[in-house]
Amino acid sequence: EDLKAKFEKDFEKLKNSIKKPNILVLGQTGVGKSSLLNTVFGAETAKVSNVKPETRGFHKFTSEESPINIIDSEGYELANSDTFKDSLNEYVSEKIANVEEQIHLAWYCINVTGARVLPFDLENIKFLSQEKKIPTSVVFTQCDLDDVDGTTAKLMSEIINNHFGKTIQCFQVSNELEYPLDIDKLVDWSINNISDENVKLAFVIGQKVNLKLNRKRAQNAIIGYATTAAAIGANPIPLSDAPLLIAMQSGMAAHIFHIYGLSFGMTDILKNIIGSRLISTVAKMGASNLLKLIPGFGTIAGGVVNAAVASVVTTTLGYALIAMSEKIIKAQIDGTFSEEFLNKILTPEFLEEAIKKHENSKK
């Protein structure tokens, strides 16, 4: 129970430490903004968040259960383009003074089926990127409706390049998930253009496109925990004192799950299941049992945990927790996630299998 309480406390602390990115998404009505957001950040991103009313046609979608804030512009039309530009100027200028409200990225969406980039679009892009210094990219949407060579999108990209050179990146996206096109590149560009490391981490946690980004962060975290574990075992401790090591490993579990965004978007019931089952599983997979699964180690000699043992078992457990996290994320994406699913995944058997796969991958 103490370990479970520690895990839940660590989990909540990590969640509350997040500094959320504010992403401004612009484009005409029906351009495909919702589809883009749902592809990058998960199904029904805007609908499950709470809408914070904003003036002048802008709506901020924010929620305690999401590490991302989305600022959505009401679709502008040709008839009110001048009014929209004035509203955009006023809105962005107002937010610059407040650190928490500052816009970190702007995605300017243009539907490829329109086959044109308007002077109005070029003015808005220039305003955002050059006058307000907001990292801005152009996202051509519904490119699955373009021809197989992407001819229209290429021609539209040339217009952007002729006006802005390489300072504005263009990306092609599709409404169809089986045609991801430049989604990975858009995510990479976004991460590279966020200067604040805490905000950057929040974007990595929130995106559901490239789990390799989460994995890299988790691997770096594991190195730190393995070093701490080695320090714990620097003065060899009896196996009976292994709870010191397990307590540290429960913190690592909370950290890894957080990096994969599992501290967001779950009900209290599911979070309770994670806390109870995961910590119970980690405890059952203590140093002695873990070493049996690691070639060349066998069992703990003399019932004593030393620095080498502590480091190896922590690293191995960390990689197994990565596999567990990615399994859960993929279930959320494909719609198979449930309480029953969690009860099957949060088990010593799953960790054993993940450990064996990790060890085999090293051979």
GROMACS .gro file of C-alpha atoms in nm:
model
  363
    1GLU     CA    1   0.000   0.000   0.000
    2ASP     CA    2   0.289   0.236   0.075
    3LEU     CA    3   0.442   0.164  -0.265
    4LYS     CA    4   0.107   0.213  -0.437
    5ALA     CA    5   0.064   0.548  -0.260
    6LYS     CA    6   0.416   0.651  -0.363
    7PHE     CA    7   0.349   0.552  -0.724
    8GLU     CA    8   0.024   0.751  -0.736
    9LYS     CA    9   0.193   1.053  -0.577
   10ASP     CA   10   0.481   1.038  -0.827
   11PHE     CA   11   0.235   0.988  -1.114
   12GLU     CA   12   0.032   1.296  -1.017
   13LYS     CA   13   0.340   1.508  -0.947
   14LEU     CA   14   0.481   1.434  -1.292
   15LYS     CA   15   0.148   1.514  -1.454
   16ASN     CA   16   0.122   1.847  -1.271
   17SER     CA   17   0.479   1.943  -1.364
   18ILE     CA   18   0.392   1.956  -1.733
   19LYS     CA   19   0.405   2.292  -1.908
   20LYS     CA   20   0.158   2.253  -2.193
   21PRO     CA   21   0.230   2.378  -2.544
   22ASN     CA   22  -0.026   2.616  -2.696
   23ILE     CA   23  -0.080   2.521  -3.060
   24LEU     CA   24  -0.266   2.762  -3.287
   25VAL     CA   25  -0.448   2.584  -3.571
   26LEU     CA   26  -0.586   2.800  -3.851
   27GLY     CA   27  -0.783   2.722  -4.164
   28GLN     CA   28  -1.114   2.758  -4.344
   29THR     CA   29  -1.425   2.568  -4.239
   30GLY     CA   30  -1.404   2.205  -4.349
   31VAL     CA   31  -1.032   2.216  -4.417
   32GLY     CA   32  -0.972   1.910  -4.200
   33LYS     CA   33  -0.833   2.058  -3.879
   34SER     CA   34  -1.015   1.811  -3.653
   35SER     CA   35  -0.890   1.516  -3.854
   36LEU     CA   36  -0.534   1.646  -3.829
   37LEU     CA   37  -0.555   1.696  -3.453
   38ASN     CA   38  -0.713   1.356  -3.395
   39THR     CA   39  -0.441   1.189  -3.601
   40VAL     CA   40  -0.156   1.356  -3.413
   41PHE     CA   41  -0.293   1.359  -3.058
   42GLY     CA   42  -0.546   1.076  -3.052
   43ALA     CA   43  -0.911   1.019  -3.133
   44GLU     CA   44  -1.156   1.301  -3.066
   45THR     CA   45  -0.892   1.537  -2.926
   46ALA     CA   46  -1.106   1.850  -2.941
   47LYS     CA   47  -1.434   1.690  -2.838
   48VAL     CA   48  -1.304   1.534  -2.517
   49SER     CA   49  -1.142   1.856  -2.400
   50ASN     CA   50  -1.311   2.144  -2.224
   51VAL     CA   51  -1.358   2.451  -2.440
   52LYS     CA   52  -1.236   2.770  -2.279
   53PRO     CA   53  -1.432   3.055  -2.443
   54GLU     CA   54  -1.211   3.306  -2.619
   55THR     CA   55  -1.315   3.626  -2.788
   56ARG     CA   56  -1.281   3.723  -3.153
   57GLY     CA   57  -1.347   3.378  -3.300
   58PHE     CA   58  -1.081   3.174  -3.120
   59HIS     CA   59  -1.152   2.877  -2.894
   60LYS     CA   60  -0.901   2.716  -2.660
   61PHE     CA   61  -0.942   2.343  -2.603
   62THR     CA   62  -0.781   2.257  -2.273
   63SER     CA   63  -0.822   1.981  -2.017
   64GLU     CA   64  -0.644   1.839  -1.713
   65GLU     CA   65  -0.651   1.508  -1.899
   66SER     CA   66  -0.448   1.634  -2.197
   67PRO     CA   67  -0.088   1.761  -2.209
   68ILE     CA   68  -0.170   1.981  -2.510
   69ASN     CA   69  -0.367   2.305  -2.547
   70ILE     CA   70  -0.525   2.359  -2.888
   71ILE     CA   71  -0.631   2.708  -3.001
   72ASP     CA   72  -0.874   2.665  -3.288
   73SER     CA   73  -0.970   2.954  -3.512
   74GLU     CA   74  -1.322   2.972  -3.643
   75GLY     CA   75  -1.307   2.907  -4.015
   76TYR     CA   76  -1.244   3.225  -4.208
   77GLU     CA   77  -1.415   3.276  -4.541
   78LEU     CA   78  -1.337   3.516  -4.823
   79ALA     CA   79  -1.624   3.741  -4.722
   80ASN     CA   80  -1.479   3.812  -4.377
   81SER     CA   81  -1.106   3.767  -4.444
   82ASP     CA   82  -1.023   4.128  -4.348
   83THR     CA   83  -1.208   4.094  -4.018
   84PHE     CA   84  -1.030   3.766  -3.949
   85LYS     CA   85  -0.687   3.919  -3.999
   86ASP     CA   86  -0.767   4.198  -3.753
   87SER     CA   87  -0.892   3.941  -3.501
   88LEU     CA   88  -0.581   3.729  -3.546
   89ASN     CA   89  -0.357   4.030  -3.490
   90GLU     CA   90  -0.544   4.129  -3.176
   91TYR     CA   91  -0.558   3.776  -3.035
   92VAL     CA   92  -0.190   3.688  -3.089
   93SER     CA   93  -0.068   4.025  -2.963
   94GLU     CA   94  -0.274   3.988  -2.649
   95LYS     CA   95  -0.123   3.646  -2.568
   96ILE     CA   96   0.241   3.747  -2.609
   97ALA     CA   97   0.247   3.927  -2.273
   98ASN     CA   98   0.144   3.615  -2.076
   99VAL     CA   99   0.403   3.335  -2.058
  100GLU     CA  100   0.142   3.064  -2.003
  101GLU     CA  101  -0.072   3.191  -2.292
  102GLN     CA  102   0.207   3.241  -2.544
  103ILE     CA  103   0.162   3.049  -2.869
  104HIS     CA  104   0.440   2.796  -2.923
  105LEU     CA  105   0.345   2.673  -3.270
  106ALA     CA  106   0.112   2.764  -3.553
  107TRP     CA  107  -0.020   2.511  -3.804
  108TYR     CA  108  -0.169   2.694  -4.102
  109CYS     CA  109  -0.403   2.451  -4.280
  110ILE     CA  110  -0.491   2.482  -4.649
  111ASN     CA  111  -0.712   2.229  -4.825
  112VAL     CA  112  -0.538   2.087  -5.129
  113THR     CA  113  -0.871   2.042  -5.308
  114GLY     CA  114  -0.899   2.420  -5.337
  115ALA     CA  115  -0.584   2.410  -5.553
  116ARG     CA  116  -0.482   2.762  -5.457
  117VAL     CA  117  -0.291   2.963  -5.199
  118LEU     CA  118  -0.459   3.301  -5.153
  119PRO     CA  119  -0.278   3.634  -5.099
  120PHE     CA  120  -0.474   3.642  -4.773
  121ASP     CA  121  -0.303   3.317  -4.666
  122LEU     CA  122   0.040   3.454  -4.748
  123GLU     CA  123  -0.029   3.767  -4.544
  124ASN     CA  124  -0.135   3.563  -4.240
  125ILE     CA  125   0.169   3.333  -4.266
  126LYS     CA  126   0.398   3.635  -4.290
  127PHE     CA  127   0.230   3.799  -3.992
  128LEU     CA  128   0.267   3.489  -3.772
  129SER     CA  129   0.618   3.387  -3.873
  130GLN     CA  130   0.791   3.719  -3.939
  131GLU     CA  131   0.608   3.981  -3.735
  132LYS     CA  132   0.515   3.771  -3.431
  133LYS     CA  133   0.808   3.525  -3.457
  134ILE     CA  134   0.583   3.224  -3.400
  135PRO     CA  135   0.720   2.898  -3.553
  136THR     CA  136   0.472   2.846  -3.836
  137SER     CA  137   0.426   2.561  -4.081
  138VAL     CA  138   0.184   2.517  -4.369
  139VAL     CA  139  -0.018   2.195  -4.362
  140PHE     CA  140  -0.184   2.093  -4.686
  141THR     CA  141  -0.483   1.880  -4.586
  142GLN     CA  142  -0.689   1.610  -4.762
  143CYS     CA  143  -0.394   1.521  -4.983
  144ASP     CA  144  -0.542   1.175  -5.029
  145LEU     CA  145  -0.767   1.352  -5.282
  146ASP     CA  146  -0.468   1.475  -5.482
  147ASP     CA  147  -0.331   1.264  -5.769
  148VAL     CA  148  -0.079   0.988  -5.696
  149ASP     CA  149   0.214   1.223  -5.763
  150GLY     CA  150   0.080   1.491  -5.529
  151THR     CA  151   0.091   1.740  -5.816
  152THR     CA  152  -0.141   2.001  -5.665
  153ALA     CA  153   0.033   1.997  -5.327
  154LYS     CA  154   0.371   2.038  -5.498
  155LEU     CA  155   0.250   2.338  -5.696
  156MET     CA  156   0.105   2.497  -5.382
  157SER     CA  157   0.430   2.430  -5.195
  158GLU     CA  158   0.620   2.612  -5.470
  159ILE     CA  159   0.406   2.921  -5.409
  160ILE     CA  160   0.494   2.912  -5.039
  161ASN     CA  161   0.862   2.853  -5.117
  162ASN     CA  162   0.871   3.140  -5.366
  163HIS     CA  163   0.744   3.379  -5.098
  164PHE     CA  164   0.928   3.250  -4.790
  165GLY     CA  165   1.214   3.032  -4.909
  166LYS     CA  166   1.311   2.762  -4.662
  167THR     CA  167   1.183   2.957  -4.360
  168ILE     CA  168   0.837   2.801  -4.392
  169GLN     CA  169   0.805   2.423  -4.410
  170CYS     CA  170   0.512   2.263  -4.593
  171PHE     CA  171   0.363   1.926  -4.502
  172GLN     CA  172   0.107   1.705  -4.671
  173VAL     CA  173  -0.148   1.519  -4.457
  174SER     CA  174  -0.445   1.297  -4.530
  175ASN     CA  175  -0.787   1.234  -4.378
  176GLU     CA  176  -0.718   0.863  -4.420
  177LEU     CA  177  -0.498   0.711  -4.148
  178GLU     CA  178  -0.362   0.451  -4.391
  179TYR     CA  179  -0.207   0.739  -4.589
  180PRO     CA  180  -0.004   0.924  -4.323
  181LEU     CA  181   0.212   1.116  -4.576
  182ASP     CA  182   0.408   1.385  -4.383
  183ILE     CA  183   0.255   1.340  -4.035
  184ASP     CA  184   0.586   1.214  -3.892
  185LYS     CA  185   0.770   1.510  -4.045
  186LEU     CA  186   0.516   1.756  -3.904
  187VAL     CA  187   0.560   1.609  -3.557
  188ASP     CA  188   0.940   1.623  -3.585
  189TRP     CA  189   0.928   1.983  -3.709
  190SER     CA  190   0.700   2.081  -3.421
  191ILE     CA  191   0.928   1.927  -3.159
  192ASN     CA  192   1.238   2.086  -3.310
  193ASN     CA  193   1.072   2.429  -3.307
  194ILE     CA  194   0.975   2.426  -2.938
  195SER     CA  195   1.260   2.582  -2.742
  196ASP     CA  196   1.138   2.515  -2.387
  197GLU     CA  197   1.239   2.158  -2.289
  198ASN     CA  198   0.942   2.113  -2.054
  199VAL     CA  199   0.700   2.222  -2.327
  200LYS     CA  200   0.879   1.997  -2.576
  201LEU     CA  201   0.837   1.698  -2.342
  202ALA     CA  202   0.465   1.771  -2.315
  203PHE     CA  203   0.435   1.763  -2.694
  204VAL     CA  204   0.621   1.430  -2.707
  205ILE     CA  205   0.388   1.291  -2.441
  206GLY     CA  206   0.078   1.417  -2.621
  207GLN     CA  207   0.156   1.303  -2.977
  208LYS     CA  208   0.051   0.952  -3.078
  209VAL     CA  209   0.226   0.939  -3.415
  210ASN     CA  210   0.583   0.835  -3.335
  211LEU     CA  211   0.636   0.620  -3.026
  212LYS     CA  212   1.010   0.619  -3.095
  213LEU     CA  213   1.018   0.973  -2.954
  214ASN     CA  214   0.863   0.854  -2.626
  215ARG     CA  215   1.094   0.552  -2.622
  216LYS     CA  216   1.405   0.767  -2.652
  217ARG     CA  217   1.292   0.982  -2.358
  218ALA     CA  218   1.214   0.671  -2.154
  219GLN     CA  219   1.552   0.515  -2.233
  220ASN     CA  220   1.729   0.828  -2.112
  221ALA     CA  221   1.525   0.815  -1.792
  222ILE     CA  222   1.619   0.450  -1.738
  223ILE     CA  223   1.989   0.539  -1.749
  224GLY     CA  224   1.934   0.779  -1.460
  225TYR     CA  225   1.741   0.523  -1.255
  226ALA     CA  226   2.002   0.253  -1.322
  227THR     CA  227   2.269   0.489  -1.190
  228THR     CA  228   2.063   0.553  -0.878
  229ALA     CA  229   2.009   0.178  -0.835
  230ALA     CA  230   2.383   0.118  -0.858
  231ALA     CA  231   2.435   0.377  -0.585
  232ILE     CA  232   2.182   0.196  -0.365
  233GLY     CA  233   2.375  -0.128  -0.419
  234ALA     CA  234   2.719   0.033  -0.377
  235ASN     CA  235   2.707  -0.093  -0.022
  236PRO     CA  236   2.565  -0.443  -0.086
  237ILE     CA  237   2.224  -0.487   0.075
  238PRO     CA  238   2.055  -0.810   0.182
  239LEU     CA  239   1.773  -0.932  -0.037
  240SER     CA  240   1.548  -0.870   0.262
  241ASP     CA  241   1.617  -0.496   0.214
  242ALA     CA  242   1.527  -0.504  -0.156
  243PRO     CA  243   1.217  -0.285  -0.093
  244LEU     CA  244   1.462   0.010  -0.106
  245LEU     CA  245   1.532  -0.084  -0.465
  246ILE     CA  246   1.168  -0.161  -0.545
  247ALA     CA  247   1.059   0.180  -0.414
  248MET     CA  248   1.300   0.344  -0.655
  249GLN     CA  249   1.178   0.121  -0.937
  250SER     CA  250   0.817   0.217  -0.868
  251GLY     CA  251   0.922   0.578  -0.925
  252MET     CA  252   1.078   0.471  -1.253
  253ALA     CA  253   0.755   0.296  -1.352
  254ALA     CA  254   0.557   0.615  -1.284
  255HIS     CA  255   0.807   0.816  -1.488
  256ILE     CA  256   0.800   0.582  -1.789
  257PHE     CA  257   0.420   0.561  -1.789
  258HIS     CA  258   0.410   0.941  -1.770
  259ILE     CA  259   0.646   0.979  -2.068
  260TYR     CA  260   0.400   0.772  -2.270
  261GLY     CA  261   0.115   0.999  -2.163
  262LEU     CA  262  -0.055   0.737  -1.946
  263SER     CA  263  -0.095   0.989  -1.664
  264PHE     CA  264  -0.346   1.169  -1.888
  265GLY     CA  265  -0.685   1.075  -2.024
  266MET     CA  266  -0.772   0.786  -1.791
  267THR     CA  267  -1.052   0.755  -1.537
  268ASP     CA  268  -0.972   0.728  -1.167
  269ILE     CA  269  -1.075   0.361  -1.181
  270LEU     CA  270  -0.823   0.282  -1.453
  271LYS     CA  271  -0.552   0.482  -1.276
  272ASN     CA  272  -0.622   0.284  -0.959
  273ILE     CA  273  -0.587  -0.041  -1.154
  274ILE     CA  274  -0.255   0.076  -1.294
  275GLY     CA  275  -0.128   0.176  -0.949
  276SER     CA  276  -0.239  -0.144  -0.777
  277ARG     CA  277  -0.156  -0.399  -1.043
  278LEU     CA  278   0.165  -0.242  -1.169
  279ILE     CA  279   0.327  -0.198  -0.828
  280SER     CA  280   0.219  -0.547  -0.725
  281THR     CA  281   0.376  -0.682  -1.043
  282VAL     CA  282   0.700  -0.485  -0.997
  283ALA     CA  283   0.727  -0.612  -0.638
  284LYS     CA  284   0.670  -0.972  -0.748
  285MET     CA  285   0.934  -0.931  -1.017
  286GLY     CA  286   1.194  -0.831  -0.756
  287ALA     CA  287   1.569  -0.860  -0.806
  288SER     CA  288   1.585  -1.236  -0.747
  289ASN     CA  289   1.315  -1.323  -1.002
  290LEU     CA  290   1.443  -1.073  -1.259
  291LEU     CA  291   1.796  -1.214  -1.253
  292LYS     CA  292   1.666  -1.561  -1.336
  293LEU     CA  293   1.548  -1.418  -1.669
  294ILE     CA  294   1.878  -1.247  -1.754
  295PRO     CA  295   2.137  -1.469  -1.924
  296GLY     CA  296   2.465  -1.486  -1.734
  297PHE     CA  297   2.330  -1.379  -1.397
  298GLY     CA  298   2.119  -1.665  -1.264
  299THR     CA  299   2.039  -1.594  -0.899
  300ILE     CA  300   2.169  -1.349  -0.641
  301ALA     CA  301   2.483  -1.491  -0.482
  302GLY     CA  302   2.454  -1.507  -0.107
  303GLY     CA  303   2.122  -1.327  -0.112
  304VAL     CA  304   2.297  -0.991  -0.151
  305VAL     CA  305   2.215  -0.713  -0.400
  306ASN     CA  306   2.528  -0.528  -0.517
  307ALA     CA  307   2.573  -0.232  -0.752
  308ALA     CA  308   2.598  -0.443  -1.068
  309VAL     CA  309   2.288  -0.645  -0.983
  310ALA     CA  310   2.085  -0.336  -0.888
  311SER     CA  311   2.179  -0.158  -1.212
  312VAL     CA  312   2.109  -0.456  -1.438
  313VAL     CA  313   1.771  -0.547  -1.290
  314THR     CA  314   1.658  -0.183  -1.298
  315THR     CA  315   1.761  -0.138  -1.662
  316THR     CA  316   1.596  -0.465  -1.764
  317LEU     CA  317   1.276  -0.380  -1.578
  318GLY     CA  318   1.276  -0.035  -1.739
  319TYR     CA  319   1.282  -0.179  -2.090
  320ALA     CA  320   1.003  -0.421  -2.000
  321LEU     CA  321   0.796  -0.125  -1.874
  322ILE     CA  322   0.856   0.048  -2.208
  323ALA     CA  323   0.711  -0.256  -2.386
  324MET     CA  324   0.414  -0.253  -2.149
  325SER     CA  325   0.353   0.121  -2.206
  326GLU     CA  326   0.367   0.087  -2.583
  327LYS     CA  327   0.125  -0.205  -2.572
  328ILE     CA  328  -0.124   0.010  -2.379
  329ILE     CA  329  -0.081   0.308  -2.614
  330LYS     CA  330  -0.137   0.092  -2.923
  331ALA     CA  331  -0.453  -0.052  -2.764
  332GLN     CA  332  -0.581   0.302  -2.706
  333ILE     CA  333  -0.515   0.388  -3.070
  334ASP     CA  334  -0.678   0.080  -3.220
  335GLY     CA  335  -0.976   0.085  -2.981
  336THR     CA  336  -0.905  -0.237  -2.789
  337PHE     CA  337  -0.814  -0.063  -2.461
  338SER     CA  338  -1.031  -0.159  -2.162
  339GLU     CA  339  -1.018  -0.252  -1.795
  340GLU     CA  340  -1.001  -0.617  -1.899
  341PHE     CA  341  -0.709  -0.539  -2.128
  342LEU     CA  342  -0.518  -0.371  -1.843
  343ASN     CA  343  -0.571  -0.670  -1.616
  344LYS     CA  344  -0.408  -0.890  -1.881
  345ILE     CA  345  -0.114  -0.659  -1.946
  346LEU     CA  346  -0.021  -0.556  -1.591
  347THR     CA  347   0.106  -0.902  -1.497
  348PRO     CA  348   0.437  -1.070  -1.411
  349GLU     CA  349   0.383  -1.296  -1.713
  350PHE     CA  350   0.376  -1.002  -1.954
  351LEU     CA  351   0.688  -0.852  -1.796
  352GLU     CA  352   0.868  -1.188  -1.816
  353GLU     CA  353   0.789  -1.212  -2.186
  354ALA     CA  354   0.898  -0.850  -2.243
  355ILE     CA  355   1.224  -0.914  -2.057
  356LYS     CA  356   1.298  -1.222  -2.268
  357LYS     CA  357   1.235  -1.024  -2.589
  358HIS     CA  358   1.464  -0.746  -2.467
  359GLU     CA  359   1.741  -0.990  -2.379
  360ASN     CA  360   1.708  -1.171  -2.712
  361SER     CA  361   1.729  -0.840  -2.900
  362LYS     CA  362   2.071  -0.780  -2.740
  363LYS     CA  363   2.218  -1.106  -2.873
   0.00000   0.00000   0.00000
